[in-house]
Amino acid sequence: MNYEEFYEALTPLGKNLKDSVSSITRLQKTILKDADTGNLNDMQKTLASIKEAAQLLASRIEDYEACANAFDTADYFISGDFSKQLLASCEEKGVNVKGEKGIYEMFPYKIRVAADTQEVIMDRKKVASCRPSFIAETIRSGQEKLNKAVFKPAPFLSELAVAYEITCLRSGSRIGSNQMLSKIYRNLVPMSRTRKEYDMQAFAFDLARLYEKGPNAWIDEKTGTHYTFGTSRVGKGIRVLSKTGIETYIETFSLINAADD
């Protein structure tokens, strides 16, 4: 099954529906005008025309419904056709994809295709669409919007450093020890309701932008403290993707040294 072929079949039927509705709307306006001007003869003719238009509309609704019902959504997902076409659409739009078997990462988004319920979940939110090209475009435009957003590495690093120190204190570790970025995130955004506004994916995206700027940007301007990231093997840590498509998994964050007084 192919959604785009289904869409092509629906398109002309949808146009027919639009034409019928527009025709009835025009006739309805004519009736109101006839009533206003007292042109009862024309009103009778227009009523007859509306009846014919309504019959045509009913027929066109049945045609559209028959075409829509012919598409087996359950089979589309269960057969794997949806996932294959989603991956193809992402490739066509230049969206990098990592993952398989219905669980994918299109940095910084995470997508889960639930074949049993015919649902697509993007970052824990259901996407009301069964059209792969639409979802791929939603991801691409979202990435583009994030990339265009102003990012100030210095303030972000300062906030990250504070959360790092809190993580060290809470774990009883010395300042300078490696701390998991996942734990730092929880101290950076301690309230659950705030995490809905700034979730782990947004955090990963900011980390990626800071990481890509290199070690010269990992120096706290206020304290002169140098920080570093610890990488991990594929599949662990937070996957960050550079603008050139190079992937790295970063797992920890730590202090290197403080500048001499």
mmCIF file of N, CA, C and O in Angstrom, residues 46 77 242 253:
data_model
loop_
_atom_site.group_PDB
_atom_site.id
_atom_site.type_symbol
_atom_site.label_atom_id
_atom_site.label_comp_id
_atom_site.label_asym_id
_atom_site.label_seq_id
_atom_site.Cartn_x
_atom_site.Cartn_y
_atom_site.Cartn_z
ATOM 1 N N THR A 46 -34.580 28.568 -7.805
ATOM 2 C CA THR A 46 -33.341 28.324 -7.054
ATOM 3 C C THR A 46 -33.490 27.129 -6.118
ATOM 4 O O THR A 46 -32.556 26.331 -5.949
ATOM 5 N N PHE A 77 -0.042 -0.177 8.463
ATOM 6 C CA PHE A 77 0.945 -0.113 9.538
ATOM 7 C C PHE A 77 1.555 -1.479 9.827
ATOM 8 O O PHE A 77 2.773 -1.618 9.961
ATOM 9 N N SER A 242 25.943 16.540 14.199
ATOM 10 C CA SER A 242 26.451 17.820 13.732
ATOM 11 C C SER A 242 25.742 18.224 12.451
ATOM 12 O O SER A 242 25.032 17.426 11.830
ATOM 13 N N PHE A 253 29.594 14.909 31.642
ATOM 14 C CA PHE A 253 30.066 16.296 31.621
ATOM 15 C C PHE A 253 30.893 16.497 32.874
ATOM 16 O O PHE A 253 30.531 15.994 33.950
#
